[in-house]
Amino acid sequence: MFEVLMQKNGYRVDYFEQNAQTPNSFAFYVCGRLKLGERYSSQAKRNLYTGLSLFARNNAWKHLAAVYLDVCGESSKDRKAYLQLKADVRAGMFTKVCVMRLEDLANSSADMDELRQLEKEVKGFEVRVLQKGEFNPLEPLKILPIVA
């Protein structure tokens, strides 16, 4: 997985098939930028390791269905792992998505609209954001519009 952190517009998806399609199944999405002069995306690495360590500490591995990782360059428009995540939600692999920051998943009003659409299409869809050492659900996916 480390080689993806070194590639602008790199992505990776890892599935844990035995954990998919259960009521407690969830996915973990990580997105980081590869800044000019960086050898790898330190942001993505930090978020990946922090999230995985929280899952290990809380014994949540048994419900982790997939890990999605995007490393963006200057623009975050081409996020292939994010596109696959949305397809997998629609396919019923899981309904919960954990992120370190909501901005990792949705950083524009168009992204927020897509999440609202997923909420309408998929019963039980939920985004959980890290807050105070825990992944807490937004109440209930209250995605506020971004005002530019």
XYZ file of N, CA and C in Angstrom:
444
model
N 0.822 -1.189 0.000
C 0.000 0.000 0.000
C 0.874 1.264 0.000
N 2.087 1.160 0.536
C 2.925 2.359 0.663
C 3.249 2.989 -0.697
N 3.422 2.162 -1.742
C 3.773 2.710 -3.053
C 2.702 3.656 -3.578
N 1.442 3.439 -3.206
C 0.352 4.319 -3.640
C 0.519 5.706 -3.032
N 1.032 5.779 -1.820
C 1.226 7.070 -1.152
C 2.236 7.947 -1.888
N 3.032 7.341 -2.756
C 4.082 8.067 -3.471
C 3.643 8.524 -4.866
N 2.433 8.203 -5.264
C 1.976 8.489 -6.618
C 0.878 9.539 -6.632
N 1.105 10.599 -7.374
C 0.037 11.583 -7.576
C -1.090 10.900 -8.334
N -2.307 11.072 -7.852
C -3.496 10.429 -8.395
C -3.446 8.904 -8.254
N -2.670 8.437 -7.277
C -2.626 7.009 -6.990
C -3.858 6.610 -6.188
N -4.209 5.346 -6.292
C -5.351 4.856 -5.514
C -5.181 3.363 -5.269
N -5.896 2.894 -4.269
C -5.877 1.473 -3.958
C -7.152 1.118 -3.206
N -7.662 -0.067 -3.482
C -8.825 -0.593 -2.783
C -8.465 -1.998 -2.315
N -8.630 -2.239 -1.025
C -8.403 -3.562 -0.455
C -9.704 -4.053 0.155
N -10.117 -5.252 -0.260
C -11.371 -5.835 0.233
C -11.095 -6.919 1.263
N -11.999 -7.017 2.209
C -11.987 -8.081 3.201
C -13.345 -8.769 3.056
N -13.435 -9.637 2.056
C -14.703 -10.233 1.618
C -15.528 -10.835 2.754
N -14.853 -11.478 3.698
C -15.593 -12.152 4.762
C -16.356 -11.170 5.642
N -16.017 -9.886 5.579
C -16.670 -8.882 6.420
C -17.753 -8.095 5.692
N -17.954 -8.375 4.424
C -18.915 -7.594 3.638
C -20.336 -8.111 3.837
N -21.265 -7.233 3.574
C -22.700 -7.529 3.530
C -23.252 -8.076 4.850
N -22.763 -7.547 5.951
C -23.363 -7.841 7.254
C -23.901 -6.517 7.805
N -24.793 -6.555 8.775
C -25.351 -5.298 9.302
C -24.304 -4.349 9.884
N -23.184 -4.885 10.362
C -22.149 -4.038 10.964
C -20.986 -3.732 10.030
N -21.068 -4.185 8.791
C -19.980 -3.949 7.840
C -19.773 -2.461 7.602
N -18.513 -2.078 7.468
C -18.200 -0.685 7.157
C -16.951 -0.621 6.291
N -16.773 0.527 5.651
C -15.592 0.791 4.851
C -14.836 1.948 5.474
N -13.557 2.028 5.174
C -12.708 3.119 5.633
C -12.158 3.812 4.400
N -12.425 5.116 4.290
C -11.947 5.898 3.146
C -10.900 6.894 3.620
N -9.769 6.908 2.905
C -8.670 7.830 3.207
C -8.331 8.586 1.936
N -8.195 9.901 2.082
C -7.774 10.730 0.957
C -6.724 11.712 1.460
N -5.627 11.820 0.745
C -4.579 12.767 1.119
C -3.986 13.403 -0.121
N -3.366 14.509 0.077
C -2.716 15.220 -1.029
C -1.225 14.896 -1.047
N -0.688 14.822 -2.247
C 0.752 14.703 -2.425
C 1.257 16.098 -2.754
N 1.810 16.738 -1.740
C 2.250 18.124 -1.894
C 3.571 18.192 -2.645
N 3.779 19.313 -3.300
C 5.009 19.548 -4.051
C 6.209 19.378 -3.125
N 7.144 18.558 -3.527
C 8.347 18.334 -2.741
C 8.253 17.168 -1.764
N 7.061 16.643 -1.553
C 6.904 15.482 -0.670
C 7.222 14.203 -1.440
N 7.872 13.266 -0.765
C 8.163 11.955 -1.374
C 6.926 11.072 -1.343
N 6.064 11.307 -0.360
C 4.825 10.557 -0.223
C 3.817 11.447 0.485
N 2.561 11.074 0.422
C 1.510 11.857 1.068
C 1.514 11.559 2.562
N 2.129 12.432 3.318
C 2.189 12.234 4.768
C 0.794 12.319 5.388
N -0.058 13.137 4.810
C -1.434 13.267 5.298
C -2.177 11.940 5.163
N -2.099 11.314 4.000
C -2.783 10.038 3.776
C -2.206 8.955 4.683
N -0.892 8.918 4.818
C -0.256 7.911 5.667
C -0.703 8.067 7.122
N -0.681 9.287 7.605
C -1.084 9.549 8.994
C -2.541 9.150 9.225
N -3.427 9.532 8.306
C -4.842 9.196 8.446
C -5.085 7.690 8.342
N -4.381 7.028 7.437
C -4.515 5.584 7.280
C -4.096 4.872 8.562
N -2.914 5.205 9.071
C -2.404 4.533 10.273
C -3.247 4.851 11.502
N -3.704 6.079 11.614
C -4.538 6.451 12.762
C -5.851 5.675 12.749
N -6.504 5.649 11.602
C -7.774 4.924 11.492
C -7.614 3.441 11.751
N -6.609 2.835 11.143
C -6.406 1.400 11.335
C -6.066 1.067 12.782
N -5.302 1.927 13.439
C -4.974 1.669 14.851
C -6.222 1.793 15.726
N -7.128 2.726 15.404
C -8.382 2.829 16.154
C -9.246 1.584 15.957
N -9.292 1.068 14.738
C -10.067 -0.148 14.490
C -9.475 -1.322 15.271
N -8.152 -1.403 15.304
C -7.496 -2.486 16.040
C -7.769 -2.373 17.541
N -7.667 -1.168 18.065
C -7.881 -0.952 19.498
C -9.321 -1.275 19.900
N -10.282 -1.017 19.023
C -11.691 -1.249 19.335
C -12.207 -2.580 18.801
N -11.291 -3.430 18.327
C -11.650 -4.748 17.802
C -12.691 -4.661 16.684
N -12.556 -3.649 15.855
C -13.519 -3.454 14.761
C -13.088 -4.152 13.473
N -11.921 -4.803 13.471
C -11.439 -5.485 12.265
C -12.478 -6.430 11.692
N -13.216 -7.097 12.580
C -14.149 -8.120 12.119
C -15.288 -7.559 11.283
N -15.464 -6.240 11.280
C -16.525 -5.617 10.496
C -15.997 -4.772 9.330
N -14.679 -4.628 9.226
C -14.083 -3.821 8.160
C -14.181 -4.573 6.840
N -14.985 -4.041 5.911
C -15.220 -4.702 4.624
C -14.208 -4.278 3.559
N -13.719 -3.011 3.640
C -12.796 -2.531 2.613
C -12.100 -1.259 3.079
N -10.907 -1.047 2.517
C -10.158 0.197 2.730
C -9.948 0.824 1.361
N -10.313 2.088 1.242
C -10.189 2.846 -0.005
C -9.199 3.974 0.229
N -8.214 4.099 -0.648
C -7.172 5.108 -0.483
C -6.978 5.872 -1.780
N -7.111 7.191 -1.714
C -6.825 8.075 -2.841
C -5.710 9.026 -2.450
N -4.775 9.245 -3.377
C -3.746 10.268 -3.198
C -3.916 11.247 -4.349
N -4.281 12.467 -4.005
C -4.590 13.484 -5.004
C -3.399 14.398 -5.230
N -3.345 14.936 -6.435
C -2.354 15.957 -6.737
C -2.954 17.317 -6.427
N -2.864 18.216 -7.351
C -3.399 19.567 -7.161
C -4.924 19.564 -7.118
N -5.524 18.650 -7.846
C -6.975 18.585 -7.911
C -7.438 17.260 -7.323
N -8.604 17.287 -6.710
C -9.131 16.040 -6.146
C -10.311 15.529 -6.968
N -10.343 15.899 -8.239
C -11.466 15.502 -9.094
C -11.394 14.039 -9.501
N -10.207 13.516 -9.705
C -10.048 12.157 -10.199
C -9.703 11.226 -9.036
N -10.726 10.849 -8.262
C -10.525 9.979 -7.099
C -11.127 8.614 -7.408
N -10.322 7.740 -7.933
C -10.810 6.437 -8.401
C -11.276 5.552 -7.252
N -10.602 5.596 -6.112
C -11.049 4.789 -4.967
C -12.410 5.283 -4.481
N -12.608 6.601 -4.483
C -13.891 7.179 -4.075
C -15.021 6.721 -5.006
N -14.754 6.696 -6.303
C -15.754 6.234 -7.267
C -16.103 4.767 -7.014
N -15.088 3.954 -6.708
C -15.337 2.545 -6.423
C -16.115 2.385 -5.121
N -15.808 3.211 -4.127
C -16.531 3.170 -2.857
C -18.022 3.403 -3.082
N -18.365 4.422 -3.871
C -19.774 4.708 -4.145
C -20.445 3.535 -4.865
N -19.748 2.919 -5.792
C -20.301 1.765 -6.505
C -20.523 0.599 -5.539
N -19.608 0.401 -4.615
C -19.734 -0.695 -3.656
C -20.864 -0.453 -2.657
N -21.082 0.804 -2.275
C -22.220 1.129 -1.412
C -23.508 0.783 -2.143
N -23.601 1.191 -3.388
C -24.813 0.909 -4.176
C -25.012 -0.588 -4.391
N -23.897 -1.349 -4.440
C -23.977 -2.800 -4.633
C -24.330 -3.543 -3.340
N -24.389 -2.810 -2.226
C -24.809 -3.419 -0.973
C -23.720 -4.061 -0.152
N -22.461 -3.759 -0.431
C -21.377 -4.350 0.355
C -21.381 -3.868 1.804
N -21.796 -2.631 2.014
C -21.831 -2.016 3.338
C -22.648 -0.746 3.240
N -23.069 -0.211 4.378
C -23.812 1.054 4.381
C -23.110 2.116 5.216
N -22.072 1.742 5.947
C -21.347 2.702 6.788
C -19.980 2.973 6.188
N -19.609 4.260 6.172
C -18.303 4.669 5.677
C -17.645 5.524 6.747
N -16.441 5.137 7.153
C -15.683 5.892 8.154
C -14.630 6.745 7.458
N -14.507 7.986 7.907
C -13.492 8.906 7.399
C -12.881 9.666 8.567
N -11.664 10.110 8.376
C -11.007 10.899 9.416
C -11.612 12.300 9.491
N -11.901 12.860 8.313
C -12.508 14.193 8.221
C -13.551 14.143 7.110
N -14.660 14.829 7.302
C -15.694 14.847 6.268
C -15.141 15.390 4.951
N -14.203 16.317 5.027
C -13.607 16.918 3.828
C -12.875 15.891 2.978
N -12.424 14.790 3.587
C -11.765 13.742 2.803
C -12.748 13.093 1.838
N -13.969 12.956 2.269
C -14.993 12.317 1.459
C -15.687 13.307 0.533
N -15.963 14.483 1.041
C -16.724 15.480 0.275
C -16.119 16.855 0.499
N -15.449 17.366 -0.506
C -14.812 18.674 -0.353
C -15.377 19.733 -1.298
N -16.569 19.462 -1.821
C -17.237 20.448 -2.685
C -18.743 20.251 -2.552
N -19.483 21.209 -3.027
C -20.946 21.075 -2.971
C -21.414 19.931 -3.870
N -20.707 19.674 -4.971
C -21.072 18.552 -5.844
C -20.877 17.224 -5.111
N -19.789 17.110 -4.336
C -19.563 15.896 -3.548
C -20.657 15.725 -2.505
N -21.049 16.811 -1.869
C -22.109 16.751 -0.867
C -23.428 16.307 -1.497
N -23.701 16.812 -2.697
C -24.915 16.399 -3.406
C -24.885 14.901 -3.713
N -23.707 14.384 -4.084
C -23.571 12.951 -4.350
C -23.849 12.138 -3.089
N -23.363 12.600 -1.937
C -23.618 11.891 -0.684
C -25.101 11.930 -0.324
N -25.731 13.054 -0.564
C -27.181 13.138 -0.324
C -27.934 12.156 -1.216
N -27.490 12.037 -2.456
C -28.115 11.105 -3.390
C -27.918 9.663 -2.909
N -26.722 9.340 -2.430
C -26.475 7.999 -1.890
C -27.388 7.714 -0.703
N -27.578 8.723 0.129
C -28.454 8.575 1.292
C -29.882 8.236 0.859
N -30.333 8.844 -0.256
C -31.678 8.567 -0.772
C -31.767 7.173 -1.389
N -30.705 6.759 -2.073
C -30.709 5.493 -2.804
C -30.494 4.272 -1.911
N -29.678 4.415 -0.872
C -29.252 3.258 -0.083
C -29.790 3.376 1.337
N -30.679 2.467 1.672
C -31.267 2.471 3.013
C -30.179 2.229 4.062
N -30.141 3.094 5.073
C -29.183 2.945 6.158
C -27.810 3.527 5.889
N -27.628 4.206 4.750
C -26.310 4.790 4.447
C -25.920 5.785 5.530
N -24.665 5.682 5.961
C -24.209 6.506 7.078
C -22.726 6.812 6.920
N -22.356 8.059 7.172
C -20.954 8.460 7.194
C -20.567 8.673 8.648
N -19.461 8.069 9.042
C -18.950 8.244 10.405
C -17.631 8.993 10.336
N -17.530 10.048 11.134
C -16.359 10.926 11.129
C -15.650 10.806 12.475
N -14.325 10.802 12.438
C -13.548 10.715 13.677
C -13.756 11.969 14.517
N -14.197 11.757 15.749
C -14.370 12.849 16.707
C -14.005 12.321 18.083
N -13.065 12.967 18.742
C -12.661 12.586 20.099
C -12.279 11.112 20.198
N -11.526 10.637 19.220
C -11.027 9.275 19.272
C -12.002 8.194 18.861
N -13.191 8.556 18.379
C -14.190 7.582 17.948
C -14.771 8.003 16.603
N -15.241 7.025 15.864
C -15.928 7.317 14.612
C -17.410 7.449 14.925
N -17.908 8.660 14.903
C -19.295 8.950 15.251
C -20.100 9.289 14.007
N -21.357 8.823 13.964
C -22.192 9.140 12.802
C -22.599 10.602 12.803
N -22.729 11.125 11.614
C -23.314 12.454 11.486
C -24.798 12.279 11.737
N -25.438 13.213 12.275
C -26.829 13.088 12.751
C -27.857 13.432 11.697
N -28.663 12.634 11.211
C -28.359 11.460 10.399
C -27.884 11.951 9.048
N -26.654 11.804 8.804
C -25.967 12.318 7.617
C -26.433 13.725 7.282
N -26.305 14.593 8.265
C -26.684 15.990 8.044
C -25.538 16.647 7.284
N -25.658 16.631 6.015
C -24.634 17.212 5.150
C -25.081 18.601 4.778
N -24.399 19.553 5.316
C -24.753 20.945 5.059
C -24.113 21.409 3.773
N -24.792 22.247 3.049
C -24.183 22.753 1.805
C -22.963 23.616 2.109
N -21.970 23.519 1.260
C -20.778 24.350 1.403
C -21.063 25.689 0.763
N -20.796 26.730 1.482
C -20.995 28.074 0.949
C -19.636 28.618 0.542
N -19.493 28.950 -0.712
C -18.206 29.422 -1.230
C -18.030 30.896 -0.973
